[in-house]
PDB file of C-alpha atoms in Angstrom:
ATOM      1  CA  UNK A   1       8.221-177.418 -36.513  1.00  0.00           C
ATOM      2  CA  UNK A   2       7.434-173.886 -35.411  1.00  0.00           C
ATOM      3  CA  UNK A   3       3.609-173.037 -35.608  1.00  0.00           C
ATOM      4  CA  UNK A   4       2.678-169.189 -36.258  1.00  0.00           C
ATOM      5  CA  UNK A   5      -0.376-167.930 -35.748  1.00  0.00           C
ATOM      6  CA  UNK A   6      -1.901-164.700 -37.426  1.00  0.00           C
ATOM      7  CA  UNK A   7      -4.889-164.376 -35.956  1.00  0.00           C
ATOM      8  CA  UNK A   8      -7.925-162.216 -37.322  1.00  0.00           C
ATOM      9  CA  UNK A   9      -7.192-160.152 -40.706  1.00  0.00           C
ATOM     10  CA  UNK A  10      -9.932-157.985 -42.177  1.00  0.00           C
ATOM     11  CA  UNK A  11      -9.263-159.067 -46.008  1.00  0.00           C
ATOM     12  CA  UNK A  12      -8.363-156.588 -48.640  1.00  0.00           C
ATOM     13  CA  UNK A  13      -5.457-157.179 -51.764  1.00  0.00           C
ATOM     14  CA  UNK A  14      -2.154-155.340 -51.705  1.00  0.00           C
ATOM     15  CA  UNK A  15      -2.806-153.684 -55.646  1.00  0.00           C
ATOM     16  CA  UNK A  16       0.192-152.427 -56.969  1.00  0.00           C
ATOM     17  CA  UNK A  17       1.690-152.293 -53.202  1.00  0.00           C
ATOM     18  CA  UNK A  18      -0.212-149.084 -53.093  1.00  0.00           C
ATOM     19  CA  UNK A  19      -2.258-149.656 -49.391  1.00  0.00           C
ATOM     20  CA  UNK A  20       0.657-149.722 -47.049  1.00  0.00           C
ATOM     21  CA  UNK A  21      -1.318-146.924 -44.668  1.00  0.00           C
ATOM     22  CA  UNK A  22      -4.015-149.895 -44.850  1.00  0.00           C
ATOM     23  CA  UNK A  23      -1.651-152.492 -43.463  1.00  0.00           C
ATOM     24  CA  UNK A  24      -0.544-150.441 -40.891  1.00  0.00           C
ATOM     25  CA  UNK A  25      -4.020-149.477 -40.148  1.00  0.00           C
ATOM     26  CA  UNK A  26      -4.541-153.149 -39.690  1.00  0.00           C
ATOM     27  CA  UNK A  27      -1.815-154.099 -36.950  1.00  0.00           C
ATOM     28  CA  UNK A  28      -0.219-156.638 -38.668  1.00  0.00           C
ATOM     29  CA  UNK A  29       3.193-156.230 -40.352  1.00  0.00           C
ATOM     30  CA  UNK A  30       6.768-155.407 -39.463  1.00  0.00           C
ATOM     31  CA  UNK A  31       7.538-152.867 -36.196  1.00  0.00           C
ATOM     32  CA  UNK A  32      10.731-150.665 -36.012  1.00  0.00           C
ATOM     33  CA  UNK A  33      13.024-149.615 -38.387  1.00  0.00           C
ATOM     34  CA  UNK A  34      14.454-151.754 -40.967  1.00  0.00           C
ATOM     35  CA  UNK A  35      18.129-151.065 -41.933  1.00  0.00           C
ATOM     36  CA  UNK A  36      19.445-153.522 -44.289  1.00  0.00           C
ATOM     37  CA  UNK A  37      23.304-153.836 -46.676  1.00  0.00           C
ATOM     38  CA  UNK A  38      23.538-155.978 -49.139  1.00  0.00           C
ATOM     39  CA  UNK A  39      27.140-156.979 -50.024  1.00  0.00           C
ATOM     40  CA  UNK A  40      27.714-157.904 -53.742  1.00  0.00           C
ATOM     41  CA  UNK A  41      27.960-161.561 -55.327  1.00  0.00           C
ATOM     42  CA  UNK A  42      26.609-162.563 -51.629  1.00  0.00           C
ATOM     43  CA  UNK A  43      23.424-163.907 -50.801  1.00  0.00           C
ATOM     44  CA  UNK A  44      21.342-161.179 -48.959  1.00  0.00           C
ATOM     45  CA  UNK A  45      18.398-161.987 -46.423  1.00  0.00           C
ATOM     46  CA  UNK A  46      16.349-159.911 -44.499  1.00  0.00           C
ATOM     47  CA  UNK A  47      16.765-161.593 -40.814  1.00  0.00           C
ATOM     48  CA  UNK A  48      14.785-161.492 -37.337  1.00  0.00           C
ATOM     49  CA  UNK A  49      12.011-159.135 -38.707  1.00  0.00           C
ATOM     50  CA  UNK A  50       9.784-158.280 -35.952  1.00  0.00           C
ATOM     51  CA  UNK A  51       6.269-157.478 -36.168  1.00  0.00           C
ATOM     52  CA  UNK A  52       2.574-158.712 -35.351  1.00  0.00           C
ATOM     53  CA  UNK A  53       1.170-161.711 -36.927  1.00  0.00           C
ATOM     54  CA  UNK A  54       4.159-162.260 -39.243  1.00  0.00           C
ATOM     55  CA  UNK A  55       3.365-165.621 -41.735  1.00  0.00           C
ATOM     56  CA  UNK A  56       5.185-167.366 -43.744  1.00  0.00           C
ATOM     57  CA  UNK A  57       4.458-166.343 -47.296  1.00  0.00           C
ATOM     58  CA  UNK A  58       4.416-162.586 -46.619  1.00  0.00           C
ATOM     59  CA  UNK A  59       6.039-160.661 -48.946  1.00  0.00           C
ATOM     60  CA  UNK A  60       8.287-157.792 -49.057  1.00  0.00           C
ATOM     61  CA  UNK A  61       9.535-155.646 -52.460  1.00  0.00           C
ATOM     62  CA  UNK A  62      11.969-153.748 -53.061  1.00  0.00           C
ATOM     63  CA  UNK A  63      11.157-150.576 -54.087  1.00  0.00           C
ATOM     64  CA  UNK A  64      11.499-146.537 -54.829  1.00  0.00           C
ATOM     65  CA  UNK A  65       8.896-145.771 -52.225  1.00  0.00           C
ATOM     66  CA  UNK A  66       6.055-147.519 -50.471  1.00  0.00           C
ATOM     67  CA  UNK A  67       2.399-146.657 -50.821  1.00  0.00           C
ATOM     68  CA  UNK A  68       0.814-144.816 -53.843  1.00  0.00           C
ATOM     69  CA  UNK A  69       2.998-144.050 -57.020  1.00  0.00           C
ATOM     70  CA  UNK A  70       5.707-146.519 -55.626  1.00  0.00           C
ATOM     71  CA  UNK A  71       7.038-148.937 -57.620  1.00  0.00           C
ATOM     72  CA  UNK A  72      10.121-151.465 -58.572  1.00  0.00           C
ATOM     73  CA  UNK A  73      13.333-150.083 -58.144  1.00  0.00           C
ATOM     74  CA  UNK A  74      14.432-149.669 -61.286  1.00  0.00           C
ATOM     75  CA  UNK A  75      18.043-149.527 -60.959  1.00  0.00           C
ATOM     76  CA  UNK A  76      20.372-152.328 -62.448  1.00  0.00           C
ATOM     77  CA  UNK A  77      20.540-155.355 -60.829  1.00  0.00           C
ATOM     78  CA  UNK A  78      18.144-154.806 -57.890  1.00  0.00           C
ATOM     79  CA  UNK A  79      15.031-157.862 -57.930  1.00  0.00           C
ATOM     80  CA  UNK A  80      12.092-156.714 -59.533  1.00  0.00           C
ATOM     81  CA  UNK A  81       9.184-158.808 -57.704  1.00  0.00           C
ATOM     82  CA  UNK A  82       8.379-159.849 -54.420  1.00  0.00           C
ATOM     83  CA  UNK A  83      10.496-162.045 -51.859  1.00  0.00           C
ATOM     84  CA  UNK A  84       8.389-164.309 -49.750  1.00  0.00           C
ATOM     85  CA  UNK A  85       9.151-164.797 -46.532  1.00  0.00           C
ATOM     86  CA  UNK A  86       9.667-167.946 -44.068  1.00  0.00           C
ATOM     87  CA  UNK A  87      10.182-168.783 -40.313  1.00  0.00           C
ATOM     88  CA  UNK A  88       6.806-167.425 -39.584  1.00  0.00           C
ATOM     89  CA  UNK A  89       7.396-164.171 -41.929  1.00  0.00           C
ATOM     90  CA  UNK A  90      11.298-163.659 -39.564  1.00  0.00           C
ATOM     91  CA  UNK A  91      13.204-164.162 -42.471  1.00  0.00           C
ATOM     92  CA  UNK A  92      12.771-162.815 -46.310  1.00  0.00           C
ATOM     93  CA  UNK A  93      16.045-163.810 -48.713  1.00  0.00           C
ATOM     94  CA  UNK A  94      16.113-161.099 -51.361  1.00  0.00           C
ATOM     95  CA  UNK A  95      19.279-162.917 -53.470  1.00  0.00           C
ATOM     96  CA  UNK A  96      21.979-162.097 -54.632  1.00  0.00           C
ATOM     97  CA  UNK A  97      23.153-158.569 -56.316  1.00  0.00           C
ATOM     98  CA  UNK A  98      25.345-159.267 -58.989  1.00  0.00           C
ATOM     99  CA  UNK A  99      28.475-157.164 -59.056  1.00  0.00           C
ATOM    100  CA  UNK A 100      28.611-156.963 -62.949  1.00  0.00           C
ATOM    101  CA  UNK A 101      25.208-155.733 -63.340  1.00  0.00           C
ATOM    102  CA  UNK A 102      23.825-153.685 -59.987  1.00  0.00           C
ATOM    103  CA  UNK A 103      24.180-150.226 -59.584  1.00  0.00           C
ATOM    104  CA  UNK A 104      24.710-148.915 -56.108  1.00  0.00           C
ATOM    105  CA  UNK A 105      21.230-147.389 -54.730  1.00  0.00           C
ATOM    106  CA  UNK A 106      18.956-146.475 -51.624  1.00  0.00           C
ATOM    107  CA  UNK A 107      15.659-148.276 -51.816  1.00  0.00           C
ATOM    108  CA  UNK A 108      12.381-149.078 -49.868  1.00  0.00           C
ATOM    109  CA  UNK A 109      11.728-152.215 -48.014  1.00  0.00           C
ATOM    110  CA  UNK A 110       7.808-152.486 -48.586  1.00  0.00           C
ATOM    111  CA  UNK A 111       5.286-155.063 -46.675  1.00  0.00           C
ATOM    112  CA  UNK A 112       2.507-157.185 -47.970  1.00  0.00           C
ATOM    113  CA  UNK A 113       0.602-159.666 -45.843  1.00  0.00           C
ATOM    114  CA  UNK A 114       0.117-163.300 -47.208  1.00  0.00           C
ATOM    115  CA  UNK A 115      -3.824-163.864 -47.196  1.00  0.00           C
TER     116      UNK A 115
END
């Protein structure tokens, strides 16, 4: 079993996903540029995220934009609440996009630590 380890976390709640300058302000979260296609009828996860003190249980959202007045995605067929992450916060399985129903679209990939 792989052990992660988070360290110290000043606590505060991710309301409405509207703090993301906060999480970055704390130095935990992903690093680098995220760049993710999701093929249709397929499952679609979010693999080898990097980042400092990663957990399992994190969440990330898919969204319009991150930080204040962002919100779900509100296009067909995109997931409209958080996907929690595993291997120590690595990995995040959004699902699947259902070819009948989604509409293609750009969106956010936006972080919230587990506390």
């Amino acid at each position: 079993k792989t052990l992660c380890f988070r360290g110290e976390m000043a606590p505060f709640v991710c309301l409405e996903w509207a703090n993301q300058t906060e999480i970055a302000v704390s130095g935990f979260g992903p690093v680098g540029h995220i760049d993710l296609v999701c093929p249709l009828n397929a499952d679609c996860t979010l693999n080898d995220l990097s980042g400092n003190g990663l957990q399992d249980g994190d969440e990330v959202m898919i969204m319009d934009k991150c930080g204040e007045g962002g919100g779900p995605l509100r296009l067909s067929g995109f997931p409209e609440i958080p996907s929690k992450s595993t291997k120590c916060g690595a990995t995040v399985p959004i699902g699947q996009l259902n070819i009948e129903t989604t509409i293609y679209g750009h969106a956010k990939l936006c972080y919230c630590p587990k506390f």
